[in-house]
PDB file of N, CA and C in Angstrom:
ATOM      1  N   UNK S   1      22.473 -16.726  30.907  1.00 86.00           N
ATOM      2  CA  UNK S   1      23.305 -16.124  29.902  1.00 86.00           C
ATOM      3  C   UNK S   1      22.583 -16.017  28.557  1.00 86.00           C
ATOM      4  N   UNK S   2      21.905 -17.083  28.174  1.00 91.00           N
ATOM      5  CA  UNK S   2      21.180 -17.092  26.904  1.00 91.00           C
ATOM      6  C   UNK S   2      20.051 -16.068  26.927  1.00 91.00           C
ATOM      7  N   UNK S   3      19.352 -15.972  28.060  1.00 92.00           N
ATOM      8  CA  UNK S   3      18.276 -14.977  28.191  1.00 92.00           C
ATOM      9  C   UNK S   3      18.804 -13.580  27.975  1.00 92.00           C
ATOM     10  N   UNK S   4      19.936 -13.297  28.529  1.00 94.00           N
ATOM     11  CA  UNK S   4      20.524 -11.961  28.415  1.00 94.00           C
ATOM     12  C   UNK S   4      20.858 -11.641  26.963  1.00 94.00           C
ATOM     13  N   UNK S   5      21.449 -12.591  26.259  1.00 95.00           N
ATOM     14  CA  UNK S   5      21.807 -12.374  24.856  1.00 95.00           C
ATOM     15  C   UNK S   5      20.562 -12.167  24.011  1.00 95.00           C
ATOM     16  N   UNK S   6      19.548 -12.998  24.228  1.00 95.00           N
ATOM     17  CA  UNK S   6      18.306 -12.866  23.469  1.00 95.00           C
ATOM     18  C   UNK S   6      17.639 -11.528  23.754  1.00 95.00           C
ATOM     19  N   UNK S   7      17.612 -11.124  25.013  1.00 95.00           N
ATOM     20  CA  UNK S   7      16.982  -9.842  25.343  1.00 95.00           C
ATOM     21  C   UNK S   7      17.774  -8.673  24.774  1.00 95.00           C
ATOM     22  N   UNK S   8      19.102  -8.768  24.729  1.00 96.00           N
ATOM     23  CA  UNK S   8      19.901  -7.705  24.100  1.00 96.00           C
ATOM     24  C   UNK S   8      19.575  -7.602  22.618  1.00 96.00           C
ATOM     25  N   UNK S   9      19.456  -8.739  21.952  1.00 97.00           N
ATOM     26  CA  UNK S   9      19.086  -8.741  20.527  1.00 97.00           C
ATOM     27  C   UNK S   9      17.723  -8.095  20.334  1.00 97.00           C
ATOM     28  N   UNK S  10      16.773  -8.423  21.202  1.00 97.00           N
ATOM     29  CA  UNK S  10      15.429  -7.839  21.094  1.00 97.00           C
ATOM     30  C   UNK S  10      15.455  -6.333  21.347  1.00 97.00           C
ATOM     31  N   UNK S  11      16.275  -5.883  22.291  1.00 97.00           N
ATOM     32  CA  UNK S  11      16.392  -4.451  22.561  1.00 97.00           C
ATOM     33  C   UNK S  11      17.056  -3.713  21.394  1.00 97.00           C
ATOM     34  N   UNK S  12      18.012  -4.354  20.744  1.00 98.00           N
ATOM     35  CA  UNK S  12      18.654  -3.743  19.571  1.00 98.00           C
ATOM     36  C   UNK S  12      17.651  -3.601  18.433  1.00 98.00           C
ATOM     37  N   UNK S  13      16.848  -4.638  18.215  1.00 98.00           N
ATOM     38  CA  UNK S  13      15.793  -4.564  17.195  1.00 98.00           C
ATOM     39  C   UNK S  13      14.831  -3.434  17.533  1.00 98.00           C
ATOM     40  N   UNK S  14      14.472  -3.318  18.801  1.00 98.00           N
ATOM     41  CA  UNK S  14      13.582  -2.248  19.242  1.00 98.00           C
ATOM     42  C   UNK S  14      14.195  -0.879  18.969  1.00 98.00           C
ATOM     43  N   UNK S  15      15.484  -0.732  19.245  1.00 98.00           N
ATOM     44  CA  UNK S  15      16.166   0.548  19.012  1.00 98.00           C
ATOM     45  C   UNK S  15      16.190   0.888  17.522  1.00 98.00           C
ATOM     46  N   UNK S  16      16.426  -0.118  16.675  1.00 97.00           N
ATOM     47  CA  UNK S  16      16.431   0.121  15.228  1.00 97.00           C
ATOM     48  C   UNK S  16      15.044   0.546  14.732  1.00 97.00           C
ATOM     49  N   UNK S  17      14.014  -0.097  15.255  1.00 97.00           N
ATOM     50  CA  UNK S  17      12.651   0.280  14.886  1.00 97.00           C
ATOM     51  C   UNK S  17      12.313   1.690  15.376  1.00 97.00           C
ATOM     52  N   UNK S  18      12.779   2.027  16.574  1.00 97.00           N
ATOM     53  CA  UNK S  18      12.551   3.372  17.105  1.00 97.00           C
ATOM     54  C   UNK S  18      13.267   4.410  16.252  1.00 97.00           C
ATOM     55  N   UNK S  19      14.476   4.099  15.799  1.00 97.00           N
ATOM     56  CA  UNK S  19      15.213   5.021  14.938  1.00 97.00           C
ATOM     57  C   UNK S  19      14.467   5.222  13.619  1.00 97.00           C
ATOM     58  N   UNK S  20      13.964   4.139  13.026  1.00 96.00           N
ATOM     59  CA  UNK S  20      13.161   4.256  11.798  1.00 96.00           C
ATOM     60  C   UNK S  20      11.926   5.106  12.053  1.00 96.00           C
ATOM     61  N   UNK S  21      11.303   4.909  13.195  1.00 97.00           N
ATOM     62  CA  UNK S  21      10.104   5.665  13.535  1.00 97.00           C
ATOM     63  C   UNK S  21      10.408   7.158  13.633  1.00 97.00           C
ATOM     64  N   UNK S  22      11.476   7.507  14.314  1.00 97.00           N
ATOM     65  CA  UNK S  22      11.843   8.922  14.457  1.00 97.00           C
ATOM     66  C   UNK S  22      12.140   9.541  13.097  1.00 97.00           C
ATOM     67  N   UNK S  23      12.894   8.819  12.261  1.00 96.00           N
ATOM     68  CA  UNK S  23      13.215   9.339  10.931  1.00 96.00           C
ATOM     69  C   UNK S  23      11.959   9.522  10.092  1.00 96.00           C
ATOM     70  N   UNK S  24      11.008   8.605  10.227  1.00 97.00           N
ATOM     71  CA  UNK S  24       9.761   8.732   9.472  1.00 97.00           C
ATOM     72  C   UNK S  24       8.911   9.888  10.011  1.00 97.00           C
ATOM     73  N   UNK S  25       8.896  10.089  11.327  1.00 96.00           N
ATOM     74  CA  UNK S  25       8.171  11.246  11.870  1.00 96.00           C
ATOM     75  C   UNK S  25       8.757  12.546  11.338  1.00 96.00           C
ATOM     76  N   UNK S  26      10.064  12.567  11.106  1.00 96.00           N
ATOM     77  CA  UNK S  26      10.723  13.757  10.568  1.00 96.00           C
ATOM     78  C   UNK S  26      10.610  13.844   9.046  1.00 96.00           C
ATOM     79  N   UNK S  27      10.066  12.793   8.413  1.00 93.00           N
ATOM     80  CA  UNK S  27       9.902  12.786   6.964  1.00 93.00           C
ATOM     81  C   UNK S  27      11.204  12.567   6.226  1.00 93.00           C
ATOM     82  N   UNK S  28      12.117  11.843   6.835  1.00 92.00           N
ATOM     83  CA  UNK S  28      13.426  11.600   6.235  1.00 92.00           C
ATOM     84  C   UNK S  28      13.612  10.123   5.934  1.00 92.00           C
ATOM     85  N   UNK S  29      14.528   9.854   5.027  1.00 89.00           N
ATOM     86  CA  UNK S  29      14.872   8.475   4.705  1.00 89.00           C
ATOM     87  C   UNK S  29      13.930   7.875   3.686  1.00 89.00           C
ATOM     88  N   UNK S  30      14.252   6.648   3.292  1.00 91.00           N
ATOM     89  CA  UNK S  30      13.424   5.937   2.329  1.00 91.00           C
ATOM     90  C   UNK S  30      12.082   5.602   2.976  1.00 91.00           C
ATOM     91  N   UNK S  31      11.019   5.845   2.259  1.00 91.00           N
ATOM     92  CA  UNK S  31       9.672   5.597   2.784  1.00 91.00           C
ATOM     93  C   UNK S  31       9.371   4.101   2.742  1.00 91.00           C
ATOM     94  N   UNK S  32       9.345   3.479   3.897  1.00 90.00           N
ATOM     95  CA  UNK S  32       9.067   2.049   4.007  1.00 90.00           C
ATOM     96  C   UNK S  32       7.568   1.833   4.191  1.00 90.00           C
ATOM     97  N   UNK S  33       6.851   1.963   3.087  1.00 90.00           N
ATOM     98  CA  UNK S  33       5.399   1.816   3.106  1.00 90.00           C
ATOM     99  C   UNK S  33       4.990   1.125   1.813  1.00 90.00           C
ATOM    100  N   UNK S  34       4.156   0.099   1.924  1.00 88.00           N
ATOM    101  CA  UNK S  34       3.753  -0.661   0.740  1.00 88.00           C
ATOM    102  C   UNK S  34       3.067   0.194  -0.312  1.00 88.00           C
ATOM    103  N   UNK S  35       2.261   1.144   0.117  1.00 87.00           N
ATOM    104  CA  UNK S  35       1.559   1.994  -0.848  1.00 87.00           C
ATOM    105  C   UNK S  35       2.555   2.771  -1.703  1.00 87.00           C
ATOM    106  N   UNK S  36       3.660   3.163  -1.116  1.00 89.00           N
ATOM    107  CA  UNK S  36       4.693   3.897  -1.857  1.00 89.00           C
ATOM    108  C   UNK S  36       5.574   2.939  -2.662  1.00 89.00           C
ATOM    109  N   UNK S  37       5.986   1.855  -2.054  1.00 89.00           N
ATOM    110  CA  UNK S  37       6.909   0.924  -2.708  1.00 89.00           C
ATOM    111  C   UNK S  37       6.288   0.309  -3.960  1.00 89.00           C
ATOM    112  N   UNK S  38       5.018  -0.064  -3.896  1.00 91.00           N
ATOM    113  CA  UNK S  38       4.373  -0.747  -5.016  1.00 91.00           C
ATOM    114  C   UNK S  38       3.662   0.197  -5.984  1.00 91.00           C
ATOM    115  N   UNK S  39       3.720   1.497  -5.721  1.00 89.00           N
ATOM    116  CA  UNK S  39       3.118   2.463  -6.644  1.00 89.00           C
ATOM    117  C   UNK S  39       4.004   2.597  -7.881  1.00 89.00           C
ATOM    118  N   UNK S  40       3.386   2.846  -9.037  1.00 92.00           N
ATOM    119  CA  UNK S  40       4.192   3.082 -10.240  1.00 92.00           C
ATOM    120  C   UNK S  40       5.079   4.319 -10.059  1.00 92.00           C
ATOM    121  N   UNK S  41       6.177   4.330 -10.772  1.00 90.00           N
ATOM    122  CA  UNK S  41       7.155   5.406 -10.609  1.00 90.00           C
ATOM    123  C   UNK S  41       6.539   6.782 -10.875  1.00 90.00           C
ATOM    124  N   UNK S  42       5.673   6.888 -11.843  1.00 90.00           N
ATOM    125  CA  UNK S  42       5.050   8.186 -12.144  1.00 90.00           C
ATOM    126  C   UNK S  42       4.149   8.649 -11.008  1.00 90.00           C
ATOM    127  N   UNK S  43       3.467   7.699 -10.385  1.00 88.00           N
ATOM    128  CA  UNK S  43       2.588   8.041  -9.258  1.00 88.00           C
ATOM    129  C   UNK S  43       3.401   8.433  -8.017  1.00 88.00           C
ATOM    130  N   UNK S  44       4.536   7.771  -7.813  1.00 88.00           N
ATOM    131  CA  UNK S  44       5.401   8.085  -6.663  1.00 88.00           C
ATOM    132  C   UNK S  44       5.879   9.529  -6.694  1.00 88.00           C
ATOM    133  N   UNK S  45       6.192  10.015  -7.885  1.00 88.00           N
ATOM    134  CA  UNK S  45       6.722  11.372  -8.011  1.00 88.00           C
ATOM    135  C   UNK S  45       5.696  12.433  -7.620  1.00 88.00           C
ATOM    136  N   UNK S  46       4.417  12.162  -7.882  1.00 88.00           N
ATOM    137  CA  UNK S  46       3.374  13.143  -7.569  1.00 88.00           C
ATOM    138  C   UNK S  46       2.650  12.861  -6.257  1.00 88.00           C
ATOM    139  N   UNK S  47       3.027  11.781  -5.588  1.00 88.00           N
ATOM    140  CA  UNK S  47       2.341  11.345  -4.360  1.00 88.00           C
ATOM    141  C   UNK S  47       2.681  12.251  -3.171  1.00 88.00           C
ATOM    142  N   UNK S  48       1.666  12.548  -2.356  1.00 88.00           N
ATOM    143  CA  UNK S  48       1.888  13.244  -1.090  1.00 88.00           C
ATOM    144  C   UNK S  48       2.374  12.206  -0.078  1.00 88.00           C
ATOM    145  N   UNK S  49       3.643  12.271   0.263  1.00 91.00           N
ATOM    146  CA  UNK S  49       4.255  11.236   1.096  1.00 91.00           C
ATOM    147  C   UNK S  49       4.025  11.440   2.589  1.00 91.00           C
ATOM    148  N   UNK S  50       3.624  12.624   2.988  1.00 93.00           N
ATOM    149  CA  UNK S  50       3.512  12.944   4.412  1.00 93.00           C
ATOM    150  C   UNK S  50       2.608  11.976   5.190  1.00 93.00           C
ATOM    151  N   UNK S  51       1.391  11.671   4.699  1.00 93.00           N
ATOM    152  CA  UNK S  51       0.555  10.738   5.475  1.00 93.00           C
ATOM    153  C   UNK S  51       1.140   9.324   5.539  1.00 93.00           C
ATOM    154  N   UNK S  52       1.865   8.933   4.499  1.00 93.00           N
ATOM    155  CA  UNK S  52       2.476   7.606   4.501  1.00 93.00           C
ATOM    156  C   UNK S  52       3.662   7.547   5.460  1.00 93.00           C
ATOM    157  N   UNK S  53       4.432   8.636   5.539  1.00 95.00           N
ATOM    158  CA  UNK S  53       5.514   8.699   6.518  1.00 95.00           C
ATOM    159  C   UNK S  53       4.943   8.579   7.931  1.00 95.00           C
ATOM    160  N   UNK S  54       3.855   9.302   8.188  1.00 95.00           N
ATOM    161  CA  UNK S  54       3.249   9.268   9.530  1.00 95.00           C
ATOM    162  C   UNK S  54       2.727   7.870   9.861  1.00 95.00           C
ATOM    163  N   UNK S  55       2.051   7.264   8.888  1.00 95.00           N
ATOM    164  CA  UNK S  55       1.519   5.922   9.105  1.00 95.00           C
ATOM    165  C   UNK S  55       2.649   4.943   9.440  1.00 95.00           C
ATOM    166  N   UNK S  56       3.696   4.967   8.670  1.00 95.00           N
ATOM    167  CA  UNK S  56       4.822   4.069   8.912  1.00 95.00           C
ATOM    168  C   UNK S  56       5.494   4.368  10.256  1.00 95.00           C
ATOM    169  N   UNK S  57       5.601   5.654  10.602  1.00 96.00           N
ATOM    170  CA  UNK S  57       6.241   6.036  11.860  1.00 96.00           C
ATOM    171  C   UNK S  57       5.476   5.483  13.059  1.00 96.00           C
ATOM    172  N   UNK S  58       4.161   5.594  13.031  1.00 96.00           N
ATOM    173  CA  UNK S  58       3.358   5.091  14.151  1.00 96.00           C
ATOM    174  C   UNK S  58       3.468   3.569  14.253  1.00 96.00           C
ATOM    175  N   UNK S  59       3.423   2.879  13.127  1.00 95.00           N
ATOM    176  CA  UNK S  59       3.522   1.418  13.156  1.00 95.00           C
ATOM    177  C   UNK S  59       4.907   0.985  13.647  1.00 95.00           C
ATOM    178  N   UNK S  60       5.965   1.657  13.187  1.00 96.00           N
ATOM    179  CA  UNK S  60       7.313   1.332  13.675  1.00 96.00           C
ATOM    180  C   UNK S  60       7.426   1.596  15.170  1.00 96.00           C
ATOM    181  N   UNK S  61       6.802   2.652  15.654  1.00 96.00           N
ATOM    182  CA  UNK S  61       6.840   2.955  17.085  1.00 96.00           C
ATOM    183  C   UNK S  61       6.135   1.865  17.894  1.00 96.00           C
ATOM    184  N   UNK S  62       4.992   1.411  17.426  1.00 95.00           N
ATOM    185  CA  UNK S  62       4.274   0.344  18.118  1.00 95.00           C
ATOM    186  C   UNK S  62       5.069  -0.965  18.090  1.00 95.00           C
ATOM    187  N   UNK S  63       5.707  -1.251  16.969  1.00 96.00           N
ATOM    188  CA  UNK S  63       6.516  -2.467  16.880  1.00 96.00           C
ATOM    189  C   UNK S  63       7.755  -2.369  17.777  1.00 96.00           C
ATOM    190  N   UNK S  64       8.299  -1.178  17.914  1.00 97.00           N
ATOM    191  CA  UNK S  64       9.409  -0.966  18.843  1.00 97.00           C
ATOM    192  C   UNK S  64       8.971  -1.276  20.271  1.00 97.00           C
ATOM    193  N   UNK S  65       7.784  -0.824  20.632  1.00 96.00           N
ATOM    194  CA  UNK S  65       7.244  -1.117  21.961  1.00 96.00           C
ATOM    195  C   UNK S  65       7.033  -2.610  22.162  1.00 96.00           C
ATOM    196  N   UNK S  66       6.601  -3.302  21.118  1.00 95.00           N
ATOM    197  CA  UNK S  66       6.414  -4.756  21.203  1.00 95.00           C
ATOM    198  C   UNK S  66       7.745  -5.433  21.525  1.00 95.00           C
ATOM    199  N   UNK S  67       8.806  -5.023  20.845  1.00 96.00           N
ATOM    200  CA  UNK S  67      10.106  -5.663  21.073  1.00 96.00           C
ATOM    201  C   UNK S  67      10.694  -5.300  22.441  1.00 96.00           C
ATOM    202  N   UNK S  68      10.393  -4.104  22.932  1.00 96.00           N
ATOM    203  CA  UNK S  68      10.830  -3.756  24.292  1.00 96.00           C
ATOM    204  C   UNK S  68      10.143  -4.672  25.307  1.00 96.00           C
ATOM    205  N   UNK S  69       8.844  -4.823  25.172  1.00 95.00           N
ATOM    206  CA  UNK S  69       8.094  -5.684  26.102  1.00 95.00           C
ATOM    207  C   UNK S  69       8.557  -7.132  25.984  1.00 95.00           C
ATOM    208  N   UNK S  70       8.793  -7.593  24.765  1.00 94.00           N
ATOM    209  CA  UNK S  70       9.265  -8.957  24.572  1.00 94.00           C
ATOM    210  C   UNK S  70      10.642  -9.147  25.202  1.00 94.00           C
ATOM    211  N   UNK S  71      11.524  -8.159  25.034  1.00 94.00           N
ATOM    212  CA  UNK S  71      12.848  -8.237  25.651  1.00 94.00           C
ATOM    213  C   UNK S  71      12.765  -8.284  27.165  1.00 94.00           C
ATOM    214  N   UNK S  72      11.880  -7.475  27.739  1.00 94.00           N
ATOM    215  CA  UNK S  72      11.700  -7.491  29.192  1.00 94.00           C
ATOM    216  C   UNK S  72      11.121  -8.820  29.666  1.00 94.00           C
ATOM    217  N   UNK S  73      10.176  -9.364  28.891  1.00 93.00           N
ATOM    218  CA  UNK S  73       9.570 -10.647  29.260  1.00 93.00           C
ATOM    219  C   UNK S  73      10.618 -11.757  29.256  1.00 93.00           C
ATOM    220  N   UNK S  74      11.499 -11.744  28.263  1.00 93.00           N
ATOM    221  CA  UNK S  74      12.551 -12.758  28.205  1.00 93.00           C
ATOM    222  C   UNK S  74      13.553 -12.550  29.336  1.00 93.00           C
ATOM    223  N   UNK S  75      13.939 -11.302  29.559  1.00 92.00           N
ATOM    224  CA  UNK S  75      14.939 -10.997  30.584  1.00 92.00           C
ATOM    225  C   UNK S  75      14.473 -11.393  31.983  1.00 92.00           C
ATOM    226  N   UNK S  76      13.225 -11.083  32.309  1.00 92.00           N
ATOM    227  CA  UNK S  76      12.706 -11.355  33.646  1.00 92.00           C
ATOM    228  C   UNK S  76      11.911 -12.657  33.745  1.00 92.00           C
ATOM    229  N   UNK S  77      11.833 -13.405  32.659  1.00 90.00           N
ATOM    230  CA  UNK S  77      11.067 -14.658  32.604  1.00 90.00           C
ATOM    231  C   UNK S  77       9.644 -14.461  33.122  1.00 90.00           C
ATOM    232  N   UNK S  78       9.012 -13.422  32.652  1.00 87.00           N
ATOM    233  CA  UNK S  78       7.658 -13.090  33.105  1.00 87.00           C
ATOM    234  C   UNK S  78       6.687 -13.260  31.938  1.00 87.00           C
ATOM    235  N   UNK S  79       5.872 -14.300  32.013  1.00 85.00           N
ATOM    236  CA  UNK S  79       4.923 -14.560  30.930  1.00 85.00           C
ATOM    237  C   UNK S  79       3.763 -13.563  30.914  1.00 85.00           C
ATOM    238  N   UNK S  80       3.522 -12.909  32.040  1.00 87.00           N
ATOM    239  CA  UNK S  80       2.444 -11.919  32.084  1.00 87.00           C
ATOM    240  C   UNK S  80       2.769 -10.703  31.220  1.00 87.00           C
ATOM    241  N   UNK S  81       4.049 -10.385  31.110  1.00 85.00           N
ATOM    242  CA  UNK S  81       4.453  -9.269  30.258  1.00 85.00           C
ATOM    243  C   UNK S  81       4.135  -9.547  28.789  1.00 85.00           C
ATOM    244  N   UNK S  82       4.180 -10.814  28.420  1.00 83.00           N
ATOM    245  CA  UNK S  82       3.889 -11.182  27.035  1.00 83.00           C
ATOM    246  C   UNK S  82       2.445 -10.851  26.652  1.00 83.00           C
ATOM    247  N   UNK S  83       1.564 -10.769  27.630  1.00 88.00           N
ATOM    248  CA  UNK S  83       0.170 -10.441  27.334  1.00 88.00           C
ATOM    249  C   UNK S  83       0.009  -8.990  26.881  1.00 88.00           C
ATOM    250  N   UNK S  84       0.973  -8.144  27.210  1.00 90.00           N
ATOM    251  CA  UNK S  84       0.932  -6.739  26.775  1.00 90.00           C
ATOM    252  C   UNK S  84       1.201  -6.635  25.283  1.00 90.00           C
ATOM    253  N   UNK S  85       1.921  -7.610  24.730  1.00 90.00           N
ATOM    254  CA  UNK S  85       2.261  -7.574  23.313  1.00 90.00           C
ATOM    255  C   UNK S  85       1.048  -7.670  22.414  1.00 90.00           C
ATOM    256  N   UNK S  86       0.086  -8.490  22.792  1.00 91.00           N
ATOM    257  CA  UNK S  86      -1.075  -8.709  21.928  1.00 91.00           C
ATOM    258  C   UNK S  86      -1.841  -7.429  21.605  1.00 91.00           C
ATOM    259  N   UNK S  87      -2.173  -6.584  22.594  1.00 92.00           N
ATOM    260  CA  UNK S  87      -2.873  -5.344  22.241  1.00 92.00           C
ATOM    261  C   UNK S  87      -1.999  -4.397  21.406  1.00 92.00           C
ATOM    262  N   UNK S  88      -0.690  -4.406  21.626  1.00 92.00           N
ATOM    263  CA  UNK S  88       0.191  -3.552  20.834  1.00 92.00           C
ATOM    264  C   UNK S  88       0.225  -3.999  19.374  1.00 92.00           C
ATOM    265  N   UNK S  89       0.316  -5.297  19.161  1.00 93.00           N
ATOM    266  CA  UNK S  89       0.319  -5.822  17.789  1.00 93.00           C
ATOM    267  C   UNK S  89      -1.027  -5.580  17.132  1.00 93.00           C
ATOM    268  N   UNK S  90      -2.106  -5.862  17.862  1.00 94.00           N
ATOM    269  CA  UNK S  90      -3.450  -5.625  17.317  1.00 94.00           C
ATOM    270  C   UNK S  90      -3.647  -4.144  17.019  1.00 94.00           C
ATOM    271  N   UNK S  91      -3.167  -3.284  17.902  1.00 93.00           N
ATOM    272  CA  UNK S  91      -3.273  -1.844  17.680  1.00 93.00           C
ATOM    273  C   UNK S  91      -2.528  -1.406  16.440  1.00 93.00           C
ATOM    274  N   UNK S  92      -1.355  -1.974  16.198  1.00 93.00           N
ATOM    275  CA  UNK S  92      -0.587  -1.627  15.003  1.00 93.00           C
ATOM    276  C   UNK S  92      -1.325  -2.044  13.732  1.00 93.00           C
ATOM    277  N   UNK S  93      -1.892  -3.238  13.742  1.00 94.00           N
ATOM    278  CA  UNK S  93      -2.618  -3.723  12.570  1.00 94.00           C
ATOM    279  C   UNK S  93      -3.875  -2.895  12.337  1.00 94.00           C
ATOM    280  N   UNK S  94      -4.628  -2.643  13.392  1.00 95.00           N
ATOM    281  CA  UNK S  94      -5.864  -1.862  13.263  1.00 95.00           C
ATOM    282  C   UNK S  94      -5.549  -0.449  12.805  1.00 95.00           C
ATOM    283  N   UNK S  95      -4.519   0.165  13.396  1.00 94.00           N
ATOM    284  CA  UNK S  95      -4.135   1.517  12.985  1.00 94.00           C
ATOM    285  C   UNK S  95      -3.732   1.548  11.513  1.00 94.00           C
ATOM    286  N   UNK S  96      -2.952   0.564  11.072  1.00 92.00           N
ATOM    287  CA  UNK S  96      -2.491   0.541   9.685  1.00 92.00           C
ATOM    288  C   UNK S  96      -3.670   0.462   8.720  1.00 92.00           C
ATOM    289  N   UNK S  97      -4.640  -0.376   9.030  1.00 93.00           N
ATOM    290  CA  UNK S  97      -5.800  -0.532   8.149  1.00 93.00           C
ATOM    291  C   UNK S  97      -6.652   0.732   8.137  1.00 93.00           C
ATOM    292  N   UNK S  98      -6.961   1.263   9.318  1.00 94.00           N
ATOM    293  CA  UNK S  98      -7.812   2.456   9.394  1.00 94.00           C
ATOM    294  C   UNK S  98      -7.131   3.658   8.758  1.00 94.00           C
ATOM    295  N   UNK S  99      -5.847   3.833   9.018  1.00 93.00           N
ATOM    296  CA  UNK S  99      -5.163   4.993   8.438  1.00 93.00           C
ATOM    297  C   UNK S  99      -5.040   4.864   6.921  1.00 93.00           C
ATOM    298  N   UNK S 100      -4.881   3.655   6.418  1.00 90.00           N
ATOM    299  CA  UNK S 100      -4.819   3.462   4.962  1.00 90.00           C
ATOM    300  C   UNK S 100      -6.148   3.830   4.312  1.00 90.00           C
ATOM    301  N   UNK S 101      -7.247   3.442   4.947  1.00 92.00           N
ATOM    302  CA  UNK S 101      -8.563   3.796   4.419  1.00 92.00           C
ATOM    303  C   UNK S 101      -8.744   5.319   4.416  1.00 92.00           C
ATOM    304  N   UNK S 102      -8.340   5.982   5.499  1.00 92.00           N
ATOM    305  CA  UNK S 102      -8.440   7.445   5.574  1.00 92.00           C
ATOM    306  C   UNK S 102      -7.572   8.120   4.522  1.00 92.00           C
ATOM    307  N   UNK S 103      -6.372   7.620   4.325  1.00 89.00           N
ATOM    308  CA  UNK S 103      -5.462   8.209   3.325  1.00 89.00           C
ATOM    309  C   UNK S 103      -6.065   8.057   1.933  1.00 89.00           C
ATOM    310  N   UNK S 104      -6.622   6.899   1.647  1.00 86.00           N
ATOM    311  CA  UNK S 104      -7.216   6.666   0.330  1.00 86.00           C
ATOM    312  C   UNK S 104      -8.425   7.567   0.112  1.00 86.00           C
ATOM    313  N   UNK S 105      -9.242   7.790   1.154  1.00 87.00           N
ATOM    314  CA  UNK S 105     -10.396   8.675   1.018  1.00 87.00           C
ATOM    315  C   UNK S 105      -9.956  10.098   0.706  1.00 87.00           C
ATOM    316  N   UNK S 106      -8.888  10.577   1.371  1.00 84.00           N
ATOM    317  CA  UNK S 106      -8.426  11.935   1.161  1.00 84.00           C
ATOM    318  C   UNK S 106      -7.810  12.137  -0.213  1.00 84.00           C
ATOM    319  N   UNK S 107      -7.201  11.068  -0.740  1.00 76.00           N
ATOM    320  CA  UNK S 107      -6.523  11.207  -2.031  1.00 76.00           C
ATOM    321  C   UNK S 107      -7.484  11.150  -3.213  1.00 76.00           C
ATOM    322  N   UNK S 108      -8.705  10.744  -2.993  1.00 67.00           N
ATOM    323  CA  UNK S 108      -9.683  10.660  -4.105  1.00 67.00           C
ATOM    324  C   UNK S 108     -10.463  11.933  -4.265  1.00 67.00           C
TER     325      UNK S 108
END
């Protein structure tokens, strides 16, 4: 019973992350990106938000996949499924760093 509740919570988190990802791919909603959030207000107004929306969308999509795999691992009590999470998390971090460097190069 507890496994089922925990996996439902993980699937709900995954669905919320997927919804954020879709909205960011469409360029809608508040931009949840550190480069935008911590930029001065004057810079935000002139900033090209499209690459930041895309970056956030891809990271949210990868995190959604992580929570799906985690939910399945909890539901089926399969520790081998948990090994799939590591490359997804590493991929999200690596993508975020590389895409930030590319965005900064283009903006200069």
